[in-house]
């Protein structure tokens, strides 16, 4: 079986972000990490690889040259190789642009399953898995909290607000996973060392047959009109108790009632 894991390089969620004059995120001024949700898809791919002989897992990342660190991090979990799509013209692409790039990159690749996180921690549109499945004309099983494979058949428990749905499809297909699916492992020292020499193919837009005028900021379907910084945190209200516990408890109950928590 051949599994592809698309992974995204994202700014560290704890970092203070800066926005450039064109209202795009300044990704170079902050520390970047592997998107957390992609650790669950990598873990799921590893578990399939461990129980299915002759399974190869390939990382796919769309991002600038510097995203190679993210790709190597993904490889350090024990994956087999990587494809990086990098091109100056990609900068500023929105979800539709990224989906088109991933779709074009995969059009000439052999694969049975595409396993990915359901959302990125920065843009968080949750659109990419379904968008490029549509592009490739294959099924998308999204929000998977459990994945079973029987021959070519996939069976997914799909998390919803009220419980879960059971959905099935034949491979090839896209499956996007949620946190509940597994507990990701940590990379081992051996894995980190091995990641340095794993095969990595770097491709440009031209290599995957995409015209630069199809993607990038100028060709995005969406446009950022305004960016507003988060308001500074308000000082909290301190409640002094007289030692009886009654004053403090009443103040706490009043506070929770006023906010409709109780
Ligand atoms: C270099 C670069 C510059 C960008 N600049 C801008 C910008 O200025 N303005 C803007 O609006 N958008 C920009 N984007 C696009 C944006 O950050 C998102 O990648 C895009 O909108 C996809 O949406 P999402 O991250 O919300 O994906 P989601 O649908 O939330 O993510 C779901 C899954 O899709 C996969 N995925 C998402 N992105 C990638 C990727 N790049 N490579 C591989 N797998 C991926 C991951 O598996 C992820 O878990 C840029 C992207 C890149 C790579």
PDB file of C-alpha atoms and ligand atoms in Angstrom:
ATOM      1  CA  UNK A   1       0.000   0.000   0.000  1.00  0.00           C
ATOM      2  CA  UNK A   2       1.179   3.559  -0.685  1.00  0.00           C
ATOM      3  CA  UNK A   3       0.038   6.252   1.737  1.00  0.00           C
ATOM      4  CA  UNK A   4       0.608   9.988   1.266  1.00  0.00           C
ATOM      5  CA  UNK A   5       0.557  12.275   4.313  1.00  0.00           C
ATOM      6  CA  UNK A   6       0.185  15.978   3.440  1.00  0.00           C
ATOM      7  CA  UNK A   7       1.721  18.048   6.240  1.00  0.00           C
ATOM      8  CA  UNK A   8       1.762  21.774   6.819  1.00  0.00           C
ATOM      9  CA  UNK A   9       4.444  24.059   8.275  1.00  0.00           C
ATOM     10  CA  UNK A  10       2.652  26.442  10.639  1.00  0.00           C
ATOM     11  CA  UNK A  11       3.716  29.268  12.975  1.00  0.00           C
ATOM     12  CA  UNK A  12       4.060  28.104  16.592  1.00  0.00           C
ATOM     13  CA  UNK A  13       0.619  28.719  18.147  1.00  0.00           C
ATOM     14  CA  UNK A  14       2.252  30.384  21.185  1.00  0.00           C
ATOM     15  CA  UNK A  15       4.247  32.862  19.049  1.00  0.00           C
ATOM     16  CA  UNK A  16       3.189  36.484  18.568  1.00  0.00           C
ATOM     17  CA  UNK A  17       2.286  36.795  14.892  1.00  0.00           C
ATOM     18  CA  UNK A  18       3.027  39.727  12.624  1.00  0.00           C
ATOM     19  CA  UNK A  19       1.044  40.692   9.559  1.00  0.00           C
ATOM     20  CA  UNK A  20       2.748  42.176   6.477  1.00  0.00           C
ATOM     21  CA  UNK A  21       1.574  45.239   4.535  1.00  0.00           C
ATOM     22  CA  UNK A  22      -0.300  43.035   2.057  1.00  0.00           C
ATOM     23  CA  UNK A  23      -2.230  41.534   5.028  1.00  0.00           C
ATOM     24  CA  UNK A  24      -0.549  38.137   4.702  1.00  0.00           C
ATOM     25  CA  UNK A  25       1.010  36.483   7.717  1.00  0.00           C
ATOM     26  CA  UNK A  26       4.745  37.067   8.172  1.00  0.00           C
ATOM     27  CA  UNK A  27       5.724  33.405   8.389  1.00  0.00           C
ATOM     28  CA  UNK A  28       9.464  34.076   8.480  1.00  0.00           C
ATOM     29  CA  UNK A  29       9.429  36.243  11.627  1.00  0.00           C
ATOM     30  CA  UNK A  30       8.100  33.479  13.886  1.00  0.00           C
ATOM     31  CA  UNK A  31       9.203  30.028  14.909  1.00  0.00           C
ATOM     32  CA  UNK A  32       7.459  27.399  12.796  1.00  0.00           C
ATOM     33  CA  UNK A  33       6.455  23.850  13.642  1.00  0.00           C
ATOM     34  CA  UNK A  34       4.782  20.794  12.152  1.00  0.00           C
ATOM     35  CA  UNK A  35       0.994  21.296  12.255  1.00  0.00           C
ATOM     36  CA  UNK A  36      -0.194  19.397  15.371  1.00  0.00           C
ATOM     37  CA  UNK A  37      -3.130  17.643  13.654  1.00  0.00           C
ATOM     38  CA  UNK A  38      -0.735  16.160  11.117  1.00  0.00           C
ATOM     39  CA  UNK A  39       0.960  14.216  13.935  1.00  0.00           C
ATOM     40  CA  UNK A  40      -2.243  12.137  14.270  1.00  0.00           C
ATOM     41  CA  UNK A  41      -2.375  11.359  10.555  1.00  0.00           C
ATOM     42  CA  UNK A  42       1.326  10.407  10.623  1.00  0.00           C
ATOM     43  CA  UNK A  43       0.692   8.149  13.652  1.00  0.00           C
ATOM     44  CA  UNK A  44      -2.267   6.488  11.907  1.00  0.00           C
ATOM     45  CA  UNK A  45      -0.152   5.933   8.777  1.00  0.00           C
ATOM     46  CA  UNK A  46       2.617   4.383  10.900  1.00  0.00           C
ATOM     47  CA  UNK A  47       0.154   2.014  12.566  1.00  0.00           C
ATOM     48  CA  UNK A  48      -1.136   0.899   9.141  1.00  0.00           C
ATOM     49  CA  UNK A  49       2.476   0.478   7.952  1.00  0.00           C
ATOM     50  CA  UNK A  50       3.321  -1.642  11.008  1.00  0.00           C
ATOM     51  CA  UNK A  51       0.458  -4.088  10.375  1.00  0.00           C
ATOM     52  CA  UNK A  52       0.458  -4.072   6.540  1.00  0.00           C
ATOM     53  CA  UNK A  53       3.486  -5.539   4.733  1.00  0.00           C
ATOM     54  CA  UNK A  54       5.002  -3.507   1.866  1.00  0.00           C
ATOM     55  CA  UNK A  55       3.457  -0.224   2.932  1.00  0.00           C
ATOM     56  CA  UNK A  56       5.249   2.973   1.997  1.00  0.00           C
ATOM     57  CA  UNK A  57       4.383   6.317   3.610  1.00  0.00           C
ATOM     58  CA  UNK A  58       5.348   9.534   1.833  1.00  0.00           C
ATOM     59  CA  UNK A  59       5.123  13.075   3.248  1.00  0.00           C
ATOM     60  CA  UNK A  60       3.864  15.873   0.989  1.00  0.00           C
ATOM     61  CA  UNK A  61       4.400  19.502   1.917  1.00  0.00           C
ATOM     62  CA  UNK A  62       3.529  22.680   0.019  1.00  0.00           C
ATOM     63  CA  UNK A  63       5.633  25.507   1.351  1.00  0.00           C
ATOM     64  CA  UNK A  64       8.783  27.569   1.024  1.00  0.00           C
ATOM     65  CA  UNK A  65      12.277  26.049   0.983  1.00  0.00           C
ATOM     66  CA  UNK A  66      12.529  26.537   4.755  1.00  0.00           C
ATOM     67  CA  UNK A  67       9.633  24.088   5.184  1.00  0.00           C
ATOM     68  CA  UNK A  68      12.232  21.352   4.675  1.00  0.00           C
ATOM     69  CA  UNK A  69      12.724  21.358   8.467  1.00  0.00           C
ATOM     70  CA  UNK A  70       9.039  20.470   8.864  1.00  0.00           C
ATOM     71  CA  UNK A  71       9.367  17.748   6.244  1.00  0.00           C
ATOM     72  CA  UNK A  72      12.402  16.249   8.041  1.00  0.00           C
ATOM     73  CA  UNK A  73      10.495  16.411  11.353  1.00  0.00           C
ATOM     74  CA  UNK A  74       7.640  14.432   9.755  1.00  0.00           C
ATOM     75  CA  UNK A  75      10.150  11.919   8.350  1.00  0.00           C
ATOM     76  CA  UNK A  76      11.703  11.480  11.804  1.00  0.00           C
ATOM     77  CA  UNK A  77       8.613   9.543  12.946  1.00  0.00           C
ATOM     78  CA  UNK A  78       9.715   6.752  10.607  1.00  0.00           C
ATOM     79  CA  UNK A  79       8.172   7.668   7.246  1.00  0.00           C
ATOM     80  CA  UNK A  80       9.820   6.599   4.006  1.00  0.00           C
ATOM     81  CA  UNK A  81      10.292   9.690   1.852  1.00  0.00           C
ATOM     82  CA  UNK A  82       8.987  13.113   0.966  1.00  0.00           C
ATOM     83  CA  UNK A  83       7.778  15.362  -1.812  1.00  0.00           C
ATOM     84  CA  UNK A  84       8.098  19.109  -1.305  1.00  0.00           C
ATOM     85  CA  UNK A  85       6.349  21.547  -3.624  1.00  0.00           C
ATOM     86  CA  UNK A  86       8.063  24.886  -3.441  1.00  0.00           C
ATOM     87  CA  UNK A  87       7.852  27.922  -5.688  1.00  0.00           C
ATOM     88  CA  UNK A  88       7.869  31.673  -5.020  1.00  0.00           C
ATOM     89  CA  UNK A  89       4.561  31.953  -6.879  1.00  0.00           C
ATOM     90  CA  UNK A  90       2.797  29.861  -4.190  1.00  0.00           C
ATOM     91  CA  UNK A  91       3.052  32.600  -1.528  1.00  0.00           C
ATOM     92  CA  UNK A  92      -0.340  33.984  -0.581  1.00  0.00           C
ATOM     93  CA  UNK A  93      -2.346  31.070  -2.015  1.00  0.00           C
ATOM     94  CA  UNK A  94      -5.610  30.395  -0.188  1.00  0.00           C
ATOM     95  CA  UNK A  95      -7.189  27.012   0.607  1.00  0.00           C
ATOM     96  CA  UNK A  96      -8.393  26.559  -3.008  1.00  0.00           C
ATOM     97  CA  UNK A  97      -4.889  27.311  -4.317  1.00  0.00           C
ATOM     98  CA  UNK A  98      -3.204  24.903  -1.876  1.00  0.00           C
ATOM     99  CA  UNK A  99      -5.781  22.201  -2.732  1.00  0.00           C
ATOM    100  CA  UNK A 100      -5.112  22.660  -6.437  1.00  0.00           C
ATOM    101  CA  UNK A 101      -1.364  22.403  -5.860  1.00  0.00           C
ATOM    102  CA  UNK A 102      -1.736  19.220  -3.763  1.00  0.00           C
ATOM    103  CA  UNK A 103      -4.159  17.800  -6.345  1.00  0.00           C
ATOM    104  CA  UNK A 104      -1.790  18.528  -9.227  1.00  0.00           C
ATOM    105  CA  UNK A 105       1.186  17.116  -7.318  1.00  0.00           C
ATOM    106  CA  UNK A 106      -0.720  13.879  -6.700  1.00  0.00           C
ATOM    107  CA  UNK A 107      -2.170  13.544 -10.180  1.00  0.00           C
ATOM    108  CA  UNK A 108       0.972  11.704 -11.344  1.00  0.00           C
ATOM    109  CA  UNK A 109       1.634   9.858  -8.071  1.00  0.00           C
ATOM    110  CA  UNK A 110       0.515   6.341  -7.248  1.00  0.00           C
ATOM    111  CA  UNK A 111      -1.351   6.120  -3.951  1.00  0.00           C
ATOM    112  CA  UNK A 112      -4.048   4.126  -2.190  1.00  0.00           C
ATOM    113  CA  UNK A 113      -4.723   6.421   0.720  1.00  0.00           C
ATOM    114  CA  UNK A 114      -4.151  10.059   1.583  1.00  0.00           C
ATOM    115  CA  UNK A 115      -4.101  10.539   5.337  1.00  0.00           C
ATOM    116  CA  UNK A 116      -4.054  14.075   6.746  1.00  0.00           C
ATOM    117  CA  UNK A 117      -5.025  16.245   9.675  1.00  0.00           C
ATOM    118  CA  UNK A 118      -8.534  17.729   9.490  1.00  0.00           C
ATOM    119  CA  UNK A 119      -7.298  21.267  10.128  1.00  0.00           C
ATOM    120  CA  UNK A 120      -4.242  23.450  10.328  1.00  0.00           C
ATOM    121  CA  UNK A 121      -3.593  25.427  13.507  1.00  0.00           C
ATOM    122  CA  UNK A 122      -3.012  28.710  11.642  1.00  0.00           C
ATOM    123  CA  UNK A 123      -5.487  29.166   8.771  1.00  0.00           C
ATOM    124  CA  UNK A 124      -7.846  26.492  10.195  1.00  0.00           C
ATOM    125  CA  UNK A 125     -10.240  26.471   7.226  1.00  0.00           C
ATOM    126  CA  UNK A 126     -10.737  22.652   7.357  1.00  0.00           C
ATOM    127  CA  UNK A 127     -11.297  22.862   3.604  1.00  0.00           C
ATOM    128  CA  UNK A 128      -8.189  21.389   2.009  1.00  0.00           C
ATOM    129  CA  UNK A 129      -8.968  17.626   2.416  1.00  0.00           C
ATOM    130  CA  UNK A 130     -12.394  17.829   0.724  1.00  0.00           C
ATOM    131  CA  UNK A 131     -11.203  20.378  -1.847  1.00  0.00           C
ATOM    132  CA  UNK A 132      -8.386  18.339  -3.315  1.00  0.00           C
ATOM    133  CA  UNK A 133     -10.408  15.091  -3.083  1.00  0.00           C
ATOM    134  CA  UNK A 134     -12.869  16.848  -5.376  1.00  0.00           C
ATOM    135  CA  UNK A 135      -9.964  17.929  -7.578  1.00  0.00           C
ATOM    136  CA  UNK A 136      -8.786  14.295  -7.841  1.00  0.00           C
ATOM    137  CA  UNK A 137     -12.378  13.000  -8.075  1.00  0.00           C
ATOM    138  CA  UNK A 138     -11.956  10.534  -5.198  1.00  0.00           C
ATOM    139  CA  UNK A 139     -13.962  10.078  -1.959  1.00  0.00           C
ATOM    140  CA  UNK A 140     -13.186  12.240   1.105  1.00  0.00           C
ATOM    141  CA  UNK A 141     -13.884  10.742   4.521  1.00  0.00           C
ATOM    142  CA  UNK A 142     -13.404  13.674   6.878  1.00  0.00           C
ATOM    143  CA  UNK A 143     -13.222  14.071  10.690  1.00  0.00           C
ATOM    144  CA  UNK A 144     -12.218  10.424  11.186  1.00  0.00           C
ATOM    145  CA  UNK A 145     -11.959   9.358  14.841  1.00  0.00           C
ATOM    146  CA  UNK A 146     -11.522   5.679  13.875  1.00  0.00           C
ATOM    147  CA  UNK A 147     -10.297   4.108  10.665  1.00  0.00           C
ATOM    148  CA  UNK A 148     -10.573   0.439   9.679  1.00  0.00           C
ATOM    149  CA  UNK A 149      -9.218  -1.006   6.465  1.00  0.00           C
ATOM    150  CA  UNK A 150     -10.466  -4.271   4.980  1.00  0.00           C
ATOM    151  CA  UNK A 151      -8.867  -4.990   1.601  1.00  0.00           C
ATOM    152  CA  UNK A 152      -9.649  -1.933  -0.527  1.00  0.00           C
ATOM    153  CA  UNK A 153     -12.527  -0.876   1.743  1.00  0.00           C
ATOM    154  CA  UNK A 154     -12.226   1.961   4.265  1.00  0.00           C
ATOM    155  CA  UNK A 155     -14.619   2.264   7.201  1.00  0.00           C
ATOM    156  CA  UNK A 156     -14.521   5.471   9.207  1.00  0.00           C
ATOM    157  CA  UNK A 157     -16.244   6.683  12.339  1.00  0.00           C
ATOM    158  CA  UNK A 158     -16.801  10.321  11.429  1.00  0.00           C
ATOM    159  CA  UNK A 159     -17.023  12.660  14.425  1.00  0.00           C
ATOM    160  CA  UNK A 160     -20.027  14.992  14.484  1.00  0.00           C
ATOM    161  CA  UNK A 161     -21.361  17.503  17.033  1.00  0.00           C
ATOM    162  CA  UNK A 162     -23.812  14.936  18.404  1.00  0.00           C
ATOM    163  CA  UNK A 163     -21.867  11.676  18.090  1.00  0.00           C
ATOM    164  CA  UNK A 164     -20.502   9.925  15.028  1.00  0.00           C
ATOM    165  CA  UNK A 165     -21.483   8.637  11.589  1.00  0.00           C
ATOM    166  CA  UNK A 166     -20.145   5.455  10.018  1.00  0.00           C
ATOM    167  CA  UNK A 167     -19.019   6.051   6.437  1.00  0.00           C
ATOM    168  CA  UNK A 168     -17.384   3.688   3.970  1.00  0.00           C
ATOM    169  CA  UNK A 169     -15.540   4.089   0.695  1.00  0.00           C
ATOM    170  CA  UNK A 170     -13.199   2.214  -1.592  1.00  0.00           C
ATOM    171  CA  UNK A 171      -9.581   3.245  -1.945  1.00  0.00           C
ATOM    172  CA  UNK A 172      -8.087   5.400  -3.364  1.00  0.00           C
ATOM    173  CA  UNK A 173      -9.533   7.975  -0.988  1.00  0.00           C
ATOM    174  CA  UNK A 174      -8.709  10.886   1.301  1.00  0.00           C
ATOM    175  CA  UNK A 175      -9.152  10.495   5.056  1.00  0.00           C
ATOM    176  CA  UNK A 176      -8.752  13.472   7.392  1.00  0.00           C
ATOM    177  CA  UNK A 177      -8.384  12.659  11.078  1.00  0.00           C
ATOM    178  CA  UNK A 178      -9.270  14.278  14.409  1.00  0.00           C
ATOM    179  CA  UNK A 179      -7.390  14.172  17.717  1.00  0.00           C
ATOM    180  CA  UNK A 180      -9.482  11.285  19.112  1.00  0.00           C
ATOM    181  CA  UNK A 181      -8.095   8.820  16.549  1.00  0.00           C
ATOM    182  CA  UNK A 182      -4.879   7.983  18.392  1.00  0.00           C
ATOM    183  CA  UNK A 183      -2.076   9.074  20.722  1.00  0.00           C
ATOM    184  CA  UNK A 184       0.917  10.131  18.564  1.00  0.00           C
ATOM    185  CA  UNK A 185       4.318   8.721  19.478  1.00  0.00           C
ATOM    186  CA  UNK A 186       7.499  10.794  19.839  1.00  0.00           C
ATOM    187  CA  UNK A 187      10.238  10.476  17.223  1.00  0.00           C
ATOM    188  CA  UNK A 188      13.149   8.339  18.398  1.00  0.00           C
ATOM    189  CA  UNK A 189      16.796   9.467  18.204  1.00  0.00           C
ATOM    190  CA  UNK A 190      17.317   6.806  15.524  1.00  0.00           C
ATOM    191  CA  UNK A 191      14.340   8.212  13.595  1.00  0.00           C
ATOM    192  CA  UNK A 192      15.679  11.767  13.822  1.00  0.00           C
ATOM    193  CA  UNK A 193      19.078  10.666  12.485  1.00  0.00           C
ATOM    194  CA  UNK A 194      17.528   8.513   9.725  1.00  0.00           C
ATOM    195  CA  UNK A 195      15.285  11.405   8.591  1.00  0.00           C
ATOM    196  CA  UNK A 196      18.363  13.305   7.389  1.00  0.00           C
ATOM    197  CA  UNK A 197      19.028  10.789   4.634  1.00  0.00           C
ATOM    198  CA  UNK A 198      15.463   9.848   3.608  1.00  0.00           C
ATOM    199  CA  UNK A 199      14.738  10.533  -0.094  1.00  0.00           C
ATOM    200  CA  UNK A 200      13.136  13.878  -0.778  1.00  0.00           C
ATOM    201  CA  UNK A 201      11.913  15.126  -4.162  1.00  0.00           C
ATOM    202  CA  UNK A 202      11.569  18.884  -4.556  1.00  0.00           C
ATOM    203  CA  UNK A 203       9.213  20.075  -7.309  1.00  0.00           C
ATOM    204  CA  UNK A 204       8.238  23.469  -8.685  1.00  0.00           C
ATOM    205  CA  UNK A 205       4.829  24.482 -10.040  1.00  0.00           C
ATOM    206  CA  UNK A 206       6.183  23.845 -13.533  1.00  0.00           C
ATOM    207  CA  UNK A 207       7.161  20.285 -12.524  1.00  0.00           C
ATOM    208  CA  UNK A 208       3.573  19.508 -11.481  1.00  0.00           C
ATOM    209  CA  UNK A 209       2.073  21.180 -14.553  1.00  0.00           C
ATOM    210  CA  UNK A 210       0.576  24.239 -12.852  1.00  0.00           C
ATOM    211  CA  UNK A 211       0.765  27.712 -14.267  1.00  0.00           C
ATOM    212  CA  UNK A 212       1.837  30.297 -11.626  1.00  0.00           C
ATOM    213  CA  UNK A 213      -1.171  32.431 -12.639  1.00  0.00           C
ATOM    214  CA  UNK A 214      -3.475  29.735 -11.226  1.00  0.00           C
ATOM    215  CA  UNK A 215      -2.271  30.207  -7.623  1.00  0.00           C
ATOM    216  CA  UNK A 216      -0.702  32.808  -5.306  1.00  0.00           C
ATOM    217  CA  UNK A 217      -2.119  35.877  -3.594  1.00  0.00           C
ATOM    218  CA  UNK A 218      -3.255  37.629  -6.793  1.00  0.00           C
ATOM    219  CA  UNK A 219      -5.244  34.577  -7.901  1.00  0.00           C
ATOM    220  CA  UNK A 220      -6.763  33.594  -4.548  1.00  0.00           C
ATOM    221  CA  UNK A 221     -10.537  33.109  -4.393  1.00  0.00           C
ATOM    222  CA  UNK A 222     -10.581  34.773  -0.974  1.00  0.00           C
ATOM    223  CA  UNK A 223      -9.224  38.145   0.044  1.00  0.00           C
ATOM    224  CA  UNK A 224      -8.232  39.401   3.493  1.00  0.00           C
ATOM    225  CA  UNK A 225      -9.767  42.872   3.847  1.00  0.00           C
ATOM    226  CA  UNK A 226      -8.787  43.795   7.391  1.00  0.00           C
ATOM    227  CA  UNK A 227      -6.717  42.445  10.270  1.00  0.00           C
ATOM    228  CA  UNK A 228      -7.518  43.475  13.850  1.00  0.00           C
ATOM    229  CA  UNK A 229      -5.115  42.726  16.705  1.00  0.00           C
ATOM    230  CA  UNK A 230      -6.529  40.835  19.687  1.00  0.00           C
ATOM    231  CA  UNK A 231      -7.591  43.306  22.438  1.00  0.00           C
ATOM    232  CA  UNK A 232      -5.231  43.250  25.446  1.00  0.00           C
ATOM    233  CA  UNK A 233      -6.348  41.023  28.323  1.00  0.00           C
ATOM    234  CA  UNK A 234      -8.506  42.841  30.888  1.00  0.00           C
ATOM    235  CA  UNK A 235      -7.341  42.849  34.496  1.00  0.00           C
ATOM    236  CA  UNK A 236      -9.305  40.280  36.523  1.00  0.00           C
ATOM    237  CA  UNK A 237     -11.580  41.028  39.452  1.00  0.00           C
ATOM    238  CA  UNK A 238     -10.205  39.951  42.833  1.00  0.00           C
ATOM    239  CA  UNK A 239     -12.688  38.832  45.470  1.00  0.00           C
ATOM    240  CA  UNK A 240     -11.591  38.981  49.126  1.00  0.00           C
ATOM    241  CA  UNK A 241     -13.246  36.508  51.472  1.00  0.00           C
ATOM    242  CA  UNK A 242     -13.749  37.329  55.170  1.00  0.00           C
ATOM    243  CA  UNK A 243     -12.608  33.861  56.232  1.00  0.00           C
ATOM    244  CA  UNK A 244     -16.098  32.402  56.455  1.00  0.00           C
ATOM    245  CA  UNK A 245     -16.138  31.233  52.838  1.00  0.00           C
ATOM    246  CA  UNK A 246     -19.615  32.738  52.427  1.00  0.00           C
ATOM    247  CA  UNK A 247     -18.585  36.060  50.877  1.00  0.00           C
ATOM    248  CA  UNK A 248     -16.235  34.403  48.376  1.00  0.00           C
ATOM    249  CA  UNK A 249     -18.717  31.649  47.490  1.00  0.00           C
ATOM    250  CA  UNK A 250     -21.542  34.161  46.955  1.00  0.00           C
ATOM    251  CA  UNK A 251     -19.332  36.388  44.784  1.00  0.00           C
ATOM    252  CA  UNK A 252     -18.316  33.350  42.709  1.00  0.00           C
ATOM    253  CA  UNK A 253     -21.943  32.185  42.349  1.00  0.00           C
ATOM    254  CA  UNK A 254     -23.067  35.720  41.382  1.00  0.00           C
ATOM    255  CA  UNK A 255     -20.287  35.905  38.777  1.00  0.00           C
ATOM    256  CA  UNK A 256     -21.204  32.533  37.237  1.00  0.00           C
ATOM    257  CA  UNK A 257     -24.933  33.423  37.254  1.00  0.00           C
ATOM    258  CA  UNK A 258     -24.283  36.784  35.568  1.00  0.00           C
ATOM    259  CA  UNK A 259     -22.405  34.952  32.777  1.00  0.00           C
ATOM    260  CA  UNK A 260     -25.216  32.334  32.572  1.00  0.00           C
ATOM    261  CA  UNK A 261     -22.876  29.456  33.507  1.00  0.00           C
ATOM    262  CA  UNK A 262     -25.290  28.416  36.268  1.00  0.00           C
TER     263      UNK A 262
HETATM  264  C1  LIG B   1       4.146  29.482   1.724  1.00  0.00           C
HETATM  265  C2  LIG B   1       2.679  29.713   1.972  1.00  0.00           C
HETATM  266  C3  LIG B   1       2.198  31.006   2.054  1.00  0.00           C
HETATM  267  C4  LIG B   1       0.840  31.235   2.261  1.00  0.00           C
HETATM  268  N1  LIG B   1       0.381  32.497   2.351  1.00  0.00           N
HETATM  269  C5  LIG B   1      -0.930  32.714   2.570  1.00  0.00           C
HETATM  270  C6  LIG B   1      -1.437  34.000   2.670  1.00  0.00           C
HETATM  271  O1  LIG B   1      -0.690  34.953   2.601  1.00  0.00           O
HETATM  272  N2  LIG B   1      -2.779  34.183   2.824  1.00  0.00           N
HETATM  273  C7  LIG B   1      -3.628  33.133   2.883  1.00  0.00           C
HETATM  274  O2  LIG B   1      -4.837  33.320   3.020  1.00  0.00           O
HETATM  275  N3  LIG B   1      -3.174  31.882   2.824  1.00  0.00           N
HETATM  276  C8  LIG B   1      -1.849  31.646   2.667  1.00  0.00           C
HETATM  277  N4  LIG B   1      -1.370  30.371   2.571  1.00  0.00           N
HETATM  278  C9  LIG B   1      -2.311  29.295   2.583  1.00  0.00           C
HETATM  279  C10 LIG B   1      -2.820  28.981   3.951  1.00  0.00           C
HETATM  280  O3  LIG B   1      -1.873  29.135   4.975  1.00  0.00           O
HETATM  281  C11 LIG B   1      -3.321  27.578   4.004  1.00  0.00           C
HETATM  282  O4  LIG B   1      -2.276  26.665   3.696  1.00  0.00           O
HETATM  283  C12 LIG B   1      -4.425  27.307   3.073  1.00  0.00           C
HETATM  284  O5  LIG B   1      -5.404  28.276   3.175  1.00  0.00           O
HETATM  285  C13 LIG B   1      -5.002  25.943   3.419  1.00  0.00           C
HETATM  286  O6  LIG B   1      -5.941  26.080   4.411  1.00  0.00           O
HETATM  287  P1  LIG B   1      -5.737  25.527   5.878  1.00  0.00           P
HETATM  288  O7  LIG B   1      -4.349  25.665   6.331  1.00  0.00           O
HETATM  289  O8  LIG B   1      -6.804  26.195   6.660  1.00  0.00           O
HETATM  290  O9  LIG B   1      -6.014  24.000   5.669  1.00  0.00           O
HETATM  291  P2  LIG B   1      -6.953  23.021   6.465  1.00  0.00           P
HETATM  292  O10 LIG B   1      -7.988  22.549   5.525  1.00  0.00           O
HETATM  293  O11 LIG B   1      -7.391  23.591   7.787  1.00  0.00           O
HETATM  294  O12 LIG B   1      -5.869  21.884   6.750  1.00  0.00           O
HETATM  295  C14 LIG B   1      -6.199  20.495   6.702  1.00  0.00           C
HETATM  296  C15 LIG B   1      -5.003  19.690   6.327  1.00  0.00           C
HETATM  297  O13 LIG B   1      -4.605  20.044   5.009  1.00  0.00           O
HETATM  298  C16 LIG B   1      -3.217  19.772   4.869  1.00  0.00           C
HETATM  299  N5  LIG B   1      -2.546  20.988   4.418  1.00  0.00           N
HETATM  300  C17 LIG B   1      -2.943  22.279   4.549  1.00  0.00           C
HETATM  301  N6  LIG B   1      -2.032  23.091   4.016  1.00  0.00           N
HETATM  302  C18 LIG B   1      -1.035  22.319   3.531  1.00  0.00           C
HETATM  303  C19 LIG B   1       0.187  22.566   2.880  1.00  0.00           C
HETATM  304  N7  LIG B   1       0.598  23.800   2.613  1.00  0.00           N
HETATM  305  N8  LIG B   1       0.969  21.514   2.502  1.00  0.00           N
HETATM  306  C20 LIG B   1       0.573  20.247   2.765  1.00  0.00           C
HETATM  307  N9  LIG B   1      -0.574  19.942   3.414  1.00  0.00           N
HETATM  308  C21 LIG B   1      -1.362  20.956   3.775  1.00  0.00           C
HETATM  309  C22 LIG B   1      -2.699  19.313   6.233  1.00  0.00           C
HETATM  310  O14 LIG B   1      -2.697  17.923   6.271  1.00  0.00           O
HETATM  311  C23 LIG B   1      -3.767  19.857   7.186  1.00  0.00           C
HETATM  312  O15 LIG B   1      -3.844  19.133   8.384  1.00  0.00           O
HETATM  313  C24 LIG B   1      -0.033  30.139   2.389  1.00  0.00           C
HETATM  314  C25 LIG B   1       0.444  28.818   2.336  1.00  0.00           C
HETATM  315  C26 LIG B   1       1.795  28.593   2.117  1.00  0.00           C
HETATM  316  C27 LIG B   1       2.273  27.170   2.063  1.00  0.00           C
END
